[in-house]
One Martini backbone bead per residue (centre of mass of N, CA, C, O) as a GRO file, in nm:
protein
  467
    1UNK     BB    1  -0.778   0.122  -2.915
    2UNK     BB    2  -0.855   0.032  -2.624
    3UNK     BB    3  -0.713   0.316  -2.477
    4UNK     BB    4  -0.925   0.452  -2.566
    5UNK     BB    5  -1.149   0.252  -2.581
    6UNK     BB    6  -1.339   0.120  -2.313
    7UNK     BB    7  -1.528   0.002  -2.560
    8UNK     BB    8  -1.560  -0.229  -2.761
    9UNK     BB    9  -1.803  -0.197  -2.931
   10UNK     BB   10  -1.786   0.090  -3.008
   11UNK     BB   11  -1.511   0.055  -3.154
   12UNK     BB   12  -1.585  -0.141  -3.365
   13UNK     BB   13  -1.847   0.075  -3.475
   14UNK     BB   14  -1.627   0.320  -3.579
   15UNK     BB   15  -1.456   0.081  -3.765
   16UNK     BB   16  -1.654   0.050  -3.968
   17UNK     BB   17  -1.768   0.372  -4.035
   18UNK     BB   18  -1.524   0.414  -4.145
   19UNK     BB   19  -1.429   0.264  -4.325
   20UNK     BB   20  -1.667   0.319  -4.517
   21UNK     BB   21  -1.619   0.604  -4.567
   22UNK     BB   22  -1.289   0.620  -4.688
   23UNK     BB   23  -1.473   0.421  -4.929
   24UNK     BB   24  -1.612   0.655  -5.023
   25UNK     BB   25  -1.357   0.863  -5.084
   26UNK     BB   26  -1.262   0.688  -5.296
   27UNK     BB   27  -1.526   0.570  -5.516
   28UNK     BB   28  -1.700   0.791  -5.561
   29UNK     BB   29  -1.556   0.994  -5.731
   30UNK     BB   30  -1.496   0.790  -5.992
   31UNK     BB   31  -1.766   0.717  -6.039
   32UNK     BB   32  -1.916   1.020  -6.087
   33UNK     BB   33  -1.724   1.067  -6.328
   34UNK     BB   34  -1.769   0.783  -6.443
   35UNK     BB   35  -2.098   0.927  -6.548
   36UNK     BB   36  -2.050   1.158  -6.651
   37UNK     BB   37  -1.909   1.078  -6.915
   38UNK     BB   38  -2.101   0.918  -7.033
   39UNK     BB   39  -2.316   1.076  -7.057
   40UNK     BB   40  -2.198   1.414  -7.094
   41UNK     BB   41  -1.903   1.414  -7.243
   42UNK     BB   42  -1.697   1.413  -7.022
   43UNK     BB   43  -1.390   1.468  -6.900
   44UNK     BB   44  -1.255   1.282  -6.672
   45UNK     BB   45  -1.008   1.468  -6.563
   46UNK     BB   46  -1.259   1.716  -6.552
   47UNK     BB   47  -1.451   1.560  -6.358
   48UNK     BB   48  -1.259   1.490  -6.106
   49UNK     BB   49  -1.180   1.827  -6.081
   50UNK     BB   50  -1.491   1.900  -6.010
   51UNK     BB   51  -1.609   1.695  -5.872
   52UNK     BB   52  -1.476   1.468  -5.688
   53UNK     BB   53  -1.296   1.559  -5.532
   54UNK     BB   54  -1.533   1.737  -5.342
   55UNK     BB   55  -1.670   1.436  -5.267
   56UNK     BB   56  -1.420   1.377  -5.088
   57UNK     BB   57  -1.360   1.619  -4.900
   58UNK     BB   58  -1.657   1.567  -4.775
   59UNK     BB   59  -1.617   1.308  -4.631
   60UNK     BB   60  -1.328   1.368  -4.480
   61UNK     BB   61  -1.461   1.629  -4.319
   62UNK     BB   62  -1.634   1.426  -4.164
   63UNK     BB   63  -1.453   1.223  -4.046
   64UNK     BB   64  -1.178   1.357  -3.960
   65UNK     BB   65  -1.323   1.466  -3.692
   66UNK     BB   66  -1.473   1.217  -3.606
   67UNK     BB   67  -1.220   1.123  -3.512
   68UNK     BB   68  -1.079   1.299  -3.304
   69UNK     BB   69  -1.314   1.273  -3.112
   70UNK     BB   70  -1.270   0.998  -3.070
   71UNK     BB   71  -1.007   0.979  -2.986
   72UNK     BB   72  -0.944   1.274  -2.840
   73UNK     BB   73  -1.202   1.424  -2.710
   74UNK     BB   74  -1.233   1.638  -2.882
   75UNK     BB   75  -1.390   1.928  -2.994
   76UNK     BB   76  -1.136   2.141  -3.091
   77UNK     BB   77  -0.998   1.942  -3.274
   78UNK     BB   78  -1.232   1.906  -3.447
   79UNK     BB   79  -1.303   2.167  -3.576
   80UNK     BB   80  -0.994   2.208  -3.674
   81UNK     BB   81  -1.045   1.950  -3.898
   82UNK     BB   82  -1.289   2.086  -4.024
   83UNK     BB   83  -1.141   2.353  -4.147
   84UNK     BB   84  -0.917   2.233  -4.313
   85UNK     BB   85  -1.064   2.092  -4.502
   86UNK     BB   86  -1.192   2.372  -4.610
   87UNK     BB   87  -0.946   2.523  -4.689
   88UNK     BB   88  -0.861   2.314  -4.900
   89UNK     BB   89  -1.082   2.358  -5.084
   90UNK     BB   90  -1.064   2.634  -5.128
   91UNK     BB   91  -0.774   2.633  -5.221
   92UNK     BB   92  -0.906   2.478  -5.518
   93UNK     BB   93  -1.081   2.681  -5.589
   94UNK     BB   94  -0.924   2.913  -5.653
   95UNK     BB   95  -0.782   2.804  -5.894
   96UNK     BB   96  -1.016   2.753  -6.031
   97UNK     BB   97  -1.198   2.795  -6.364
   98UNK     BB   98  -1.448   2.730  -6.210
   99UNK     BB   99  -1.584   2.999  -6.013
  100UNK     BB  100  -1.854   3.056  -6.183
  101UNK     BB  101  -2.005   2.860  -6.153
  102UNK     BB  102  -2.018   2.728  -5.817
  103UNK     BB  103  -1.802   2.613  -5.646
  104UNK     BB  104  -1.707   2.717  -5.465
  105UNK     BB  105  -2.047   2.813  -5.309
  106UNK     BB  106  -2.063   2.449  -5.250
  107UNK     BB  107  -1.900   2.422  -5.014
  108UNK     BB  108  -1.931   2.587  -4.829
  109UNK     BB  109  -2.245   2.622  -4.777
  110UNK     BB  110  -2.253   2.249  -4.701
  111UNK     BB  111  -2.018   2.315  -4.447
  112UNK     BB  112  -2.192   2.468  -4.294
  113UNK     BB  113  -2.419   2.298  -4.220
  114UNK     BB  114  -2.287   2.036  -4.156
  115UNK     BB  115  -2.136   2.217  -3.860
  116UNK     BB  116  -2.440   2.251  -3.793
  117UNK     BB  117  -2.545   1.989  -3.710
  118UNK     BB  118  -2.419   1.880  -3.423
  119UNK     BB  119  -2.524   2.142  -3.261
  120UNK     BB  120  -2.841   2.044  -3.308
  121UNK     BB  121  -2.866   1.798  -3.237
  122UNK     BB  122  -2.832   1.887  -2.897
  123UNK     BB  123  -3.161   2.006  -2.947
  124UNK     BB  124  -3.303   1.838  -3.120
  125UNK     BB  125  -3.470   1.584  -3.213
  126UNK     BB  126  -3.425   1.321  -3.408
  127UNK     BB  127  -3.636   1.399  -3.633
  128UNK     BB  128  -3.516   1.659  -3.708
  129UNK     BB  129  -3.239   1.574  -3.789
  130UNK     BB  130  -3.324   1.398  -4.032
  131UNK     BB  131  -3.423   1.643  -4.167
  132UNK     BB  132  -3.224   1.758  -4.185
  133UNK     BB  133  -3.013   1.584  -4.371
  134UNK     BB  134  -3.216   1.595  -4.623
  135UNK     BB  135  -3.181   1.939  -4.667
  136UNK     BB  136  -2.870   1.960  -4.694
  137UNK     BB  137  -2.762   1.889  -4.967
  138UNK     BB  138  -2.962   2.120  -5.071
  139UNK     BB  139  -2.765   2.370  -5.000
  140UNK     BB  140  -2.637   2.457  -5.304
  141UNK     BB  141  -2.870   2.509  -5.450
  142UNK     BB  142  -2.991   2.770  -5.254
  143UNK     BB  143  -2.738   2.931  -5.309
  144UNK     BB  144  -2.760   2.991  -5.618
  145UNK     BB  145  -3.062   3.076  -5.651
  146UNK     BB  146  -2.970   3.322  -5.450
  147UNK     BB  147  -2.713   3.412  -5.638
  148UNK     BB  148  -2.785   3.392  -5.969
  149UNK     BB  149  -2.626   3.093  -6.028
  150UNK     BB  150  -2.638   2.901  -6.224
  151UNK     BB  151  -2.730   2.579  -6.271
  152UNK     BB  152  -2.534   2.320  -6.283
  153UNK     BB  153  -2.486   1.964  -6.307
  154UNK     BB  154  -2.265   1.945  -6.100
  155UNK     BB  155  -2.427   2.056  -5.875
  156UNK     BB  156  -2.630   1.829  -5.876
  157UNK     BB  157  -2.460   1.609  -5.867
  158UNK     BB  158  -2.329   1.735  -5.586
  159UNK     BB  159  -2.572   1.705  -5.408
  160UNK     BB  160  -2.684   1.388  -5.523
  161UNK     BB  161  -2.398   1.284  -5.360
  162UNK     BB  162  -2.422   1.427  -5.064
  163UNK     BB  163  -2.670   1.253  -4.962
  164UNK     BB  164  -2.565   1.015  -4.845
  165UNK     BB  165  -2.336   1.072  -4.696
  166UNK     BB  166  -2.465   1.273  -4.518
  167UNK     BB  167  -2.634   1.057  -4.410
  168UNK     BB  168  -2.449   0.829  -4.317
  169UNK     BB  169  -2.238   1.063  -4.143
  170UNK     BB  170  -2.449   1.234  -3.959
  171UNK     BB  171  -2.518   0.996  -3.822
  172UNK     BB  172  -2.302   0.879  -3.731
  173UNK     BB  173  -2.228   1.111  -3.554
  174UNK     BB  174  -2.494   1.136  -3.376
  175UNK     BB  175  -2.447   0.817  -3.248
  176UNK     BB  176  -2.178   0.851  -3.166
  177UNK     BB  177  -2.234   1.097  -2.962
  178UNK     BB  178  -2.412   0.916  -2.776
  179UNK     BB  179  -2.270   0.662  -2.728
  180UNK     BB  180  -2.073   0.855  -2.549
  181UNK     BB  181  -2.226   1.008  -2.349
  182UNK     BB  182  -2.333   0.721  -2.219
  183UNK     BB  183  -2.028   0.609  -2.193
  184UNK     BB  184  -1.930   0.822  -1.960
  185UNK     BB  185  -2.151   0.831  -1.782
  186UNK     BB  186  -2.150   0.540  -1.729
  187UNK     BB  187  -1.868   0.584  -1.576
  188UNK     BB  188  -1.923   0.817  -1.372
  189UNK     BB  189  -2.126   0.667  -1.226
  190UNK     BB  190  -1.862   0.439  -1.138
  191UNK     BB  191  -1.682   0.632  -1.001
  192UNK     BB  192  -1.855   0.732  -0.815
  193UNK     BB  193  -1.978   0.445  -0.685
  194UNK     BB  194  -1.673   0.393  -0.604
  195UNK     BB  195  -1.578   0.604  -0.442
  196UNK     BB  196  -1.864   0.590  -0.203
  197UNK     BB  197  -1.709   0.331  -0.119
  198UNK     BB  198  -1.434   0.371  -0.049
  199UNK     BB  199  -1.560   0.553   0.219
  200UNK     BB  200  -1.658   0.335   0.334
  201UNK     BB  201  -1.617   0.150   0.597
  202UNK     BB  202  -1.738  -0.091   0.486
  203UNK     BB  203  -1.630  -0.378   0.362
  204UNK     BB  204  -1.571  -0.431  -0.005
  205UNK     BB  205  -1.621  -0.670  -0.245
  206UNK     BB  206  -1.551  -0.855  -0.579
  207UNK     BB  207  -1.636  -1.113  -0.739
  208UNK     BB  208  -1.618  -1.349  -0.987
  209UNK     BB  209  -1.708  -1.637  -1.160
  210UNK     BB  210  -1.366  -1.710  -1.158
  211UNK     BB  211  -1.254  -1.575  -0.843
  212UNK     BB  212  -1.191  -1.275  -0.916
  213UNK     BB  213  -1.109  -0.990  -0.864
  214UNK     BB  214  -1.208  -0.663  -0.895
  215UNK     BB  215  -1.282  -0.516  -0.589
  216UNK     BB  216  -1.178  -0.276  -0.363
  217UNK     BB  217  -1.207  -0.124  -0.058
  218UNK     BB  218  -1.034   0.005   0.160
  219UNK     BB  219  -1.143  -0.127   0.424
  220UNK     BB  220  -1.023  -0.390   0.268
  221UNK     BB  221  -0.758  -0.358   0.250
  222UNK     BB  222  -0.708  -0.308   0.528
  223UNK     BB  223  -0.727  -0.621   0.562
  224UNK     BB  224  -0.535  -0.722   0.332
  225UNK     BB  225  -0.250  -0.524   0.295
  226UNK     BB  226  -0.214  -0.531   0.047
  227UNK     BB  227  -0.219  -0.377  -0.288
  228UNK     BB  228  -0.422  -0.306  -0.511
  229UNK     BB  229  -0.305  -0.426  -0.733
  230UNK     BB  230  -0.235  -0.733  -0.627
  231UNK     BB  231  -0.548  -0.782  -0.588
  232UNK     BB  232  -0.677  -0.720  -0.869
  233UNK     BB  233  -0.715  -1.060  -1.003
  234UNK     BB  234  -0.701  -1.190  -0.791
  235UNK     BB  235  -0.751  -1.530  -0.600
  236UNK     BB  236  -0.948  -1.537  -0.352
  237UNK     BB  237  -0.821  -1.810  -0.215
  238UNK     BB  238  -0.521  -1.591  -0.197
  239UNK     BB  239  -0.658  -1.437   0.020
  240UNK     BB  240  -0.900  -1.624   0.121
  241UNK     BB  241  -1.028  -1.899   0.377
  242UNK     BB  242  -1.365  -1.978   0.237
  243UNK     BB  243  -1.489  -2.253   0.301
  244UNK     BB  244  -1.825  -2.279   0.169
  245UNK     BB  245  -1.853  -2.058  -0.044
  246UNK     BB  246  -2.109  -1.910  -0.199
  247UNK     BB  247  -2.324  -1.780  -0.345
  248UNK     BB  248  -2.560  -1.601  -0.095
  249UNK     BB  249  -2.384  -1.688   0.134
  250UNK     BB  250  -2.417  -1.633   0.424
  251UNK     BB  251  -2.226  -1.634   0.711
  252UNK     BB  252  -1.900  -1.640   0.631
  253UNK     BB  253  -1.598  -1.741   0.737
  254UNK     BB  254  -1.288  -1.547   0.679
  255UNK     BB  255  -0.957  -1.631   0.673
  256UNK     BB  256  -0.652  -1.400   0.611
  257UNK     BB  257  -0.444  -1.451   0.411
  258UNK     BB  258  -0.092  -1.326   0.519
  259UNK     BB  259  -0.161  -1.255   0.833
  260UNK     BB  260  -0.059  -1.043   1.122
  261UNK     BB  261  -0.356  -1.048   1.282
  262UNK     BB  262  -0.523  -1.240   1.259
  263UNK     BB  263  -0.786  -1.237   1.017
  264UNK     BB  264  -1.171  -1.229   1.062
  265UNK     BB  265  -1.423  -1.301   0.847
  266UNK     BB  266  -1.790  -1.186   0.839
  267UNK     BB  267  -1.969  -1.289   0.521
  268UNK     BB  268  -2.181  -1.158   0.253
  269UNK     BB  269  -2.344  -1.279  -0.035
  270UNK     BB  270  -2.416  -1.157  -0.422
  271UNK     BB  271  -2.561  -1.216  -0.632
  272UNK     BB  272  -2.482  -0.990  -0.966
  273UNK     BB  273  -2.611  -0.923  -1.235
  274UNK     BB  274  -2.490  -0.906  -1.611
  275UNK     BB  275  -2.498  -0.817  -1.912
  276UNK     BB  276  -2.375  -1.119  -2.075
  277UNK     BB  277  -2.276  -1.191  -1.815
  278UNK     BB  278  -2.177  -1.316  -1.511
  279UNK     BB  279  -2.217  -1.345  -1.241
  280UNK     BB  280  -2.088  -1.123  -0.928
  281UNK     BB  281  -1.998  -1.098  -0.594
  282UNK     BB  282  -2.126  -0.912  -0.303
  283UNK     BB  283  -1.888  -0.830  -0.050
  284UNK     BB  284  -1.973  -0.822   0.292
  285UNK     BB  285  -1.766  -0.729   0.563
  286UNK     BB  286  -1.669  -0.857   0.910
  287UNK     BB  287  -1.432  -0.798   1.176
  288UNK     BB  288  -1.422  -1.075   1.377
  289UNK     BB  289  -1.102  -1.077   1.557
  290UNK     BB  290  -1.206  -1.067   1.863
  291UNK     BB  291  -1.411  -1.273   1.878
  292UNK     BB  292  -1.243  -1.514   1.758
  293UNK     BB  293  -1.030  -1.485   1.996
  294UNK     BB  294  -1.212  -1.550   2.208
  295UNK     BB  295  -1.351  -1.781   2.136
  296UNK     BB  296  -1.049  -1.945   2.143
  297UNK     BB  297  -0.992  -1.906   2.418
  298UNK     BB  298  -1.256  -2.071   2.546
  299UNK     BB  299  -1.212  -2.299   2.431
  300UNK     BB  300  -0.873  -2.336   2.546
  301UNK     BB  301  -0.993  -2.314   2.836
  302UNK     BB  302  -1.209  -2.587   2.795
  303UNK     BB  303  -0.896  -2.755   2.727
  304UNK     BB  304  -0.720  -2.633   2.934
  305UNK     BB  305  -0.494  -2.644   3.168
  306UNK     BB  306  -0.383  -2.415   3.393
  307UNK     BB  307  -0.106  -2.501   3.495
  308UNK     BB  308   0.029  -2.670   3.268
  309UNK     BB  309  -0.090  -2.634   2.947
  310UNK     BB  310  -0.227  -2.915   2.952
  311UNK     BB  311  -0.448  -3.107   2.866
  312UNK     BB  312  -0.755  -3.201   2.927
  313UNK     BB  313  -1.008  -3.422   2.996
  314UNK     BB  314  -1.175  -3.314   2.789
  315UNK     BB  315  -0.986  -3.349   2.529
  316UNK     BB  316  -0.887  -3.630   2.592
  317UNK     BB  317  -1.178  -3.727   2.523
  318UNK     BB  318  -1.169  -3.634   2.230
  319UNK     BB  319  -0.886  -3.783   2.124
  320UNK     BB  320  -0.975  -4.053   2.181
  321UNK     BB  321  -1.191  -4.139   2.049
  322UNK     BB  322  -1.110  -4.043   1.772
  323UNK     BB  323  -0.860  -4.238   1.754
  324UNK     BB  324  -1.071  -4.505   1.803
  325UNK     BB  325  -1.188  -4.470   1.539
  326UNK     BB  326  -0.977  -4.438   1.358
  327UNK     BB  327  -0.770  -4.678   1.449
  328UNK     BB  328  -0.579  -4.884   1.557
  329UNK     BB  329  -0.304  -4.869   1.753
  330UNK     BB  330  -0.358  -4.811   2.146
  331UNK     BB  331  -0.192  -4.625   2.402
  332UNK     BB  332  -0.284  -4.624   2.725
  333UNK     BB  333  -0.163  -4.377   2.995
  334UNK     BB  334  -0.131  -4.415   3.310
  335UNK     BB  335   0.024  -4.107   3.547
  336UNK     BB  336   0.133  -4.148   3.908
  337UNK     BB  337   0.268  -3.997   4.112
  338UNK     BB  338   0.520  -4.016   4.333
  339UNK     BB  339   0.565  -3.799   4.611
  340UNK     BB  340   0.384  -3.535   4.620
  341UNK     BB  341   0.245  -3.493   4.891
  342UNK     BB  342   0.496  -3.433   5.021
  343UNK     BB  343   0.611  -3.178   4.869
  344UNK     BB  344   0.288  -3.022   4.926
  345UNK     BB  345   0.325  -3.055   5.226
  346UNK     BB  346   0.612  -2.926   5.302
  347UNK     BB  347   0.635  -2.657   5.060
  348UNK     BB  348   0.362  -2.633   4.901
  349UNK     BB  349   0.166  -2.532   4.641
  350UNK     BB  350   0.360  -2.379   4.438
  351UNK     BB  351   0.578  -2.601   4.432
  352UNK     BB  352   0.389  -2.780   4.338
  353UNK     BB  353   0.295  -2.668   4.076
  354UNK     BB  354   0.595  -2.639   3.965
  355UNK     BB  355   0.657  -2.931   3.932
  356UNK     BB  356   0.383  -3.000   3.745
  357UNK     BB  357   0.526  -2.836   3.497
  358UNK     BB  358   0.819  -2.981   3.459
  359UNK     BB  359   0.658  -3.260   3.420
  360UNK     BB  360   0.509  -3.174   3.155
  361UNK     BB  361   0.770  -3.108   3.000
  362UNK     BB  362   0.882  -3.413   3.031
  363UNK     BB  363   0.666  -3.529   2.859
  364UNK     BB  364   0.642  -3.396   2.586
  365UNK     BB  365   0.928  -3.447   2.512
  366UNK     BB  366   0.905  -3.791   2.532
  367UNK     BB  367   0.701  -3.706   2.298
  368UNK     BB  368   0.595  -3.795   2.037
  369UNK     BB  369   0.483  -3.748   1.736
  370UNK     BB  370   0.090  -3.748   1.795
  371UNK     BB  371   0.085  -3.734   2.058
  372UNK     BB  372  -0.073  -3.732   2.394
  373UNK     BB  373  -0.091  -3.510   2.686
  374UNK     BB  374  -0.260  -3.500   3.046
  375UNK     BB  375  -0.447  -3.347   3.304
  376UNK     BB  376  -0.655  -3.495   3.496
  377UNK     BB  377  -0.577  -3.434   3.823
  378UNK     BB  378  -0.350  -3.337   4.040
  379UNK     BB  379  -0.134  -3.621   3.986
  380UNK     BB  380  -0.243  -3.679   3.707
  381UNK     BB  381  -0.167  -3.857   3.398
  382UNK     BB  382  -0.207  -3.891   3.030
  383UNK     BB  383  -0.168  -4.095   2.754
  384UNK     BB  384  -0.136  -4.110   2.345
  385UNK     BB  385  -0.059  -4.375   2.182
  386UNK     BB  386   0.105  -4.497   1.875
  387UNK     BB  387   0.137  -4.868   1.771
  388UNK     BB  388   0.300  -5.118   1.628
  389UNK     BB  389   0.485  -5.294   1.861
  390UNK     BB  390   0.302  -5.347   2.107
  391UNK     BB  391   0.408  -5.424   2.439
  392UNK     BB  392   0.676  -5.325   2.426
  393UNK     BB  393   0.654  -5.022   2.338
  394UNK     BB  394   0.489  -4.915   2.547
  395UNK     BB  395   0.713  -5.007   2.782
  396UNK     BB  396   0.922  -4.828   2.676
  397UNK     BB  397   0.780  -4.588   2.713
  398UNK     BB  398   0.723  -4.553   2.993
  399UNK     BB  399   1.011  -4.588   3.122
  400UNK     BB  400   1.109  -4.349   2.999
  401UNK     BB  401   0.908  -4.181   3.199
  402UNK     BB  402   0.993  -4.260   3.422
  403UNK     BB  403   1.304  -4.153   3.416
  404UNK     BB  404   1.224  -3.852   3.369
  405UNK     BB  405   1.066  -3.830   3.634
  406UNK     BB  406   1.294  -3.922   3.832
  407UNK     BB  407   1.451  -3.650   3.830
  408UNK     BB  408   1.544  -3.396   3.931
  409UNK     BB  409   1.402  -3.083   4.098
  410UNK     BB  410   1.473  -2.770   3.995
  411UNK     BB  411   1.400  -2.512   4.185
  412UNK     BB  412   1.441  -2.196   4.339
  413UNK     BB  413   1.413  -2.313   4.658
  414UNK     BB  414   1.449  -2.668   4.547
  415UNK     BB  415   1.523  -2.990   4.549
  416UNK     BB  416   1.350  -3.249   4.426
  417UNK     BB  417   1.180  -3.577   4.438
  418UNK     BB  418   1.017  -3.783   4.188
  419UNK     BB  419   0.796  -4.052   4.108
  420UNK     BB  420   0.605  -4.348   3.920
  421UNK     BB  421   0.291  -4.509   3.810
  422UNK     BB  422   0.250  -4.713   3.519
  423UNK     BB  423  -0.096  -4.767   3.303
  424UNK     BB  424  -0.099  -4.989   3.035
  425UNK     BB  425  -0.350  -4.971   2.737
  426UNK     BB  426  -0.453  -5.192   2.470
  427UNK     BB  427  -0.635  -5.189   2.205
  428UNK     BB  428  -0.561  -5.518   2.111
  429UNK     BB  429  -0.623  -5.620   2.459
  430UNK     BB  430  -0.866  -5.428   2.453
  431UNK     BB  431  -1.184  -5.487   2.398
  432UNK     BB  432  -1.290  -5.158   2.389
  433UNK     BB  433  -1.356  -4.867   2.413
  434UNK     BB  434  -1.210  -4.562   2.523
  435UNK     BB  435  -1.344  -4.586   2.836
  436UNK     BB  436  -1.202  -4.892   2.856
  437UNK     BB  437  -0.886  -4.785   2.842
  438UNK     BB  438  -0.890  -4.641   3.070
  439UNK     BB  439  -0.970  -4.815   3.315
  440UNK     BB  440  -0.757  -5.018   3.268
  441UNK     BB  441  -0.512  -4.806   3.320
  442UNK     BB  442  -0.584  -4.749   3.583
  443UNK     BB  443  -0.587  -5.052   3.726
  444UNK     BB  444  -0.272  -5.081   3.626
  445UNK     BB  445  -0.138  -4.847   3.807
  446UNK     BB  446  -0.255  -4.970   4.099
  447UNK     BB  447  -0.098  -5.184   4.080
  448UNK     BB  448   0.172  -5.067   4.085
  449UNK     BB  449   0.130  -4.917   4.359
  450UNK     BB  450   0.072  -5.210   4.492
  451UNK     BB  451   0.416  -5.306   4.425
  452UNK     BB  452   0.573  -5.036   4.484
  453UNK     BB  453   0.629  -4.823   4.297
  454UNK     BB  454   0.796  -4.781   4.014
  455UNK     BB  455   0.601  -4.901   3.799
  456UNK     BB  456   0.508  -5.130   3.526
  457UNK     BB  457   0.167  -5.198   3.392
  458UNK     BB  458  -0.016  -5.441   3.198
  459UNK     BB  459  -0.312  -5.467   3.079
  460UNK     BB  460  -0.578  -5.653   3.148
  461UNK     BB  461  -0.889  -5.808   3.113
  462UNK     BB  462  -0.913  -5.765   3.429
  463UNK     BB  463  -0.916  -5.460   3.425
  464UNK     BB  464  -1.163  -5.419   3.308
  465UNK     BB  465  -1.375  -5.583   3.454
  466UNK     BB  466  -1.320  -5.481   3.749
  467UNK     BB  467  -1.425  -5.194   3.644
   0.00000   0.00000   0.00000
């Protein structure tokens, strides 16, 4: 029934109202049959086959057009299946022997108003309505007495057994057609208004109390790439990366998951309640993808060294902090090479800059997983490492880089070589904040290249002091 019903209510409530009917075209037959024959001495199989039959017939011609209607959404077909229902009662009535009494008479009659009560209910207001329904059951009466057809008990019995099916049936046909003309309609207006969302550029979607997208119209689909069928139904969270969302909060920022476009968006969000059901969230997006790769643009180049692509002092500082907050044995390595300036003067500041982008590639390798190296300026260079085995280890880091960068460098147009001077502080032995680890680092660095260049010198106490 859902597939035909998109209103679970209103089809519930249809499959109550045929039930009763139904269960009225079985049991009220046998019913005024068996008091018929009580009261008046009636054959109860004469008396089935003269009332009872036909107040069958009449519920059935009543319920089935009105199945039709509702299940098939067709006038032509209820119209058509309220025929049938009719034709065949006349032709029961026509071999019926009792023809004279006014049983055909009885029944066009009935069905005739009956068939016009539906098409006067969408002109009279709903009092008019229930007037007919009252009128109509006796109008076989009314037709006897104008055709001056004796009125006999059958006929009072069935105008009277005919009032309440009319008035049960009748309204209920009644109710049911306003009430599907309301959900037809809020569905064309919901339609039309999702239509009208669909066609606006900026892109919309709705997510449920539960996270999950209800709609997304053109705009949001062509940002999120994947087929409507896909996106309608999923976890918004396997959408948008959009940590920190909540119902009506204002611009939030939420990166695009699996874009090939690295897209992202600035929404807006609104609880939209709903009777009976939990509010779902009204988000409009802004993509906002060129701003924020300019911002990260701007972030990245007041974060990197120009010449060599690793991280400058700025960055370098903030990594250093960091890390010394949160704790554990940190490593800090100052790196000033040997021989650049002459380098730099023989063959000129290009030959220069080649250099040291050579060099910050072979620092960059030397340094494992978790490692920071950076061009503080010049020739000199800082490294972060993260130390478990004390001062053996950083001094084995250390001298691998001296060996590194001792290599010859091969450039377009000559080949160079160039040595370093390494000094390097222990968080561990240098008990100070991560500014006072930079200074004994420069410190011992300094010291390495009054003692000779080209050799390592683990920074003391008083490499900070005298900083």
């Amino acid at each position: 029934m859902s597939e035909r019903f998109p209103d679970a209510f209103l089809a519930d409530k249809y499959a109550q109202f045929r039930s009763l009917a139904f269960h009225a075209a079985l049991f009220t037959p046998a019913l005024t049959a068996a008091m018929w024959s009580w009261e008046w001495g009636v054959d109860p199989a004469h008396a089935m086959d003269t009332l009872g039959l036909r107040i069958a017939m009449v519920l059935l011609s009543l319920v089935v057009p009105l199945s039709v209607k509702l299940y098939e959404r067709s006038d032509v077909g209820a119209w058509l299946a309220a025929l049938c229902t009719v034709l065949i009662e006349i032709l029961l009535s026509v071999v019926h022997d009792r023809i004279a009494n006014g049983a055909l008479l009885g029944m066009p009659g009935f069905m005739f108003f009956y068939l016009l009560a539906p098409v006067v209910s969408f002109v009279f207001p709903l009092r008019v309505n229930v007037t007919l329904n009252v009128v109509l059951p006796v109008a076989p009466l009314a037709l006897h007495a104008v055709s001056g057809v004796p009125v006999g008990f059958h006929v009072v019995a069935y105008s009277s057994a005919a009032f309440p099916a009319a008035a049960f049936v009748i309204t209920g046909h009644f109710l049911a057609e306003r009430a599907l003309r309301q959900f037809f309609e809020a569905r064309r207006l919901a339609a039309w208004r999702s239509a009208a969302i669909d066609k606006v550029a900026v892109p919309v979607f709705v997510a449920n109390s539960e996270g999950l997208v209800e709609y997304a119209n053109a705009a949001m689909m062509g940002l999120l790439e994947p087929s409507r069928n896909v996106v309608i139904g999923t976890p918004l969270d396997q959408l948008l990366d959009m940590s920190g969302a909540q119902a009506g909060l204002k611009n939030v920022e939420a990166r695009v998951r699996n874009s090939t476009r690295n897209t992202w968006l600035l929404l807006s969000g609104t609880a939209v309640g709903r009777a009976g059901r939990a509010p779902s969230i009204v988000y409009v997006a802004q993509d906002v993808s060129a701003a924020r790769a300019e911002s990260d643009a701007l972030r990245d180049a007041a974060l990197t060294d120009t010449v060599t692509g690793l991280a400058n002092r700025r960055a370098y500082d903030q990594q250093l902090a960091r890390r010394h907050a949160q704790g554990g044995t940190l490593a800090v390595l100052f790196v000033d090479l040997d021989g650049f300036k002459a380098v730099n003067d023989s063959f000129g500041h290009d030959t220069g800059d080649a250099l040291l982008k050579v060099i910050a590639q072979r620092l960059n390798r030397a340094l494992r997983q978790g490692d920071l190296v950076a061009r503080l300026g010049g020739d000199e260079f800082a490294l972060i490492a993260s130390i478990a085995d004390g001062t053996d280890e950083a001094r084995a880091l250390a001298e691998r880089l001296l060996r590194t960068i001792s290599e010859p460098v091969h450039l377009t147009t000559e080949t160079v070589k160039v040595g370093a001077s390494v000094g390097v502080a222990l968080s561990s032995t240098i008990q100070t904040d991560a500014h006072g680890l930079v200074r004994a680092a420069d410190a011992a660095m300094y010291r390495a290249k009054a003692s000779g260049k080209g050799r390592v010198v683990i920074a003391e106490a008083a490499d900070y002091e005298a900083r």
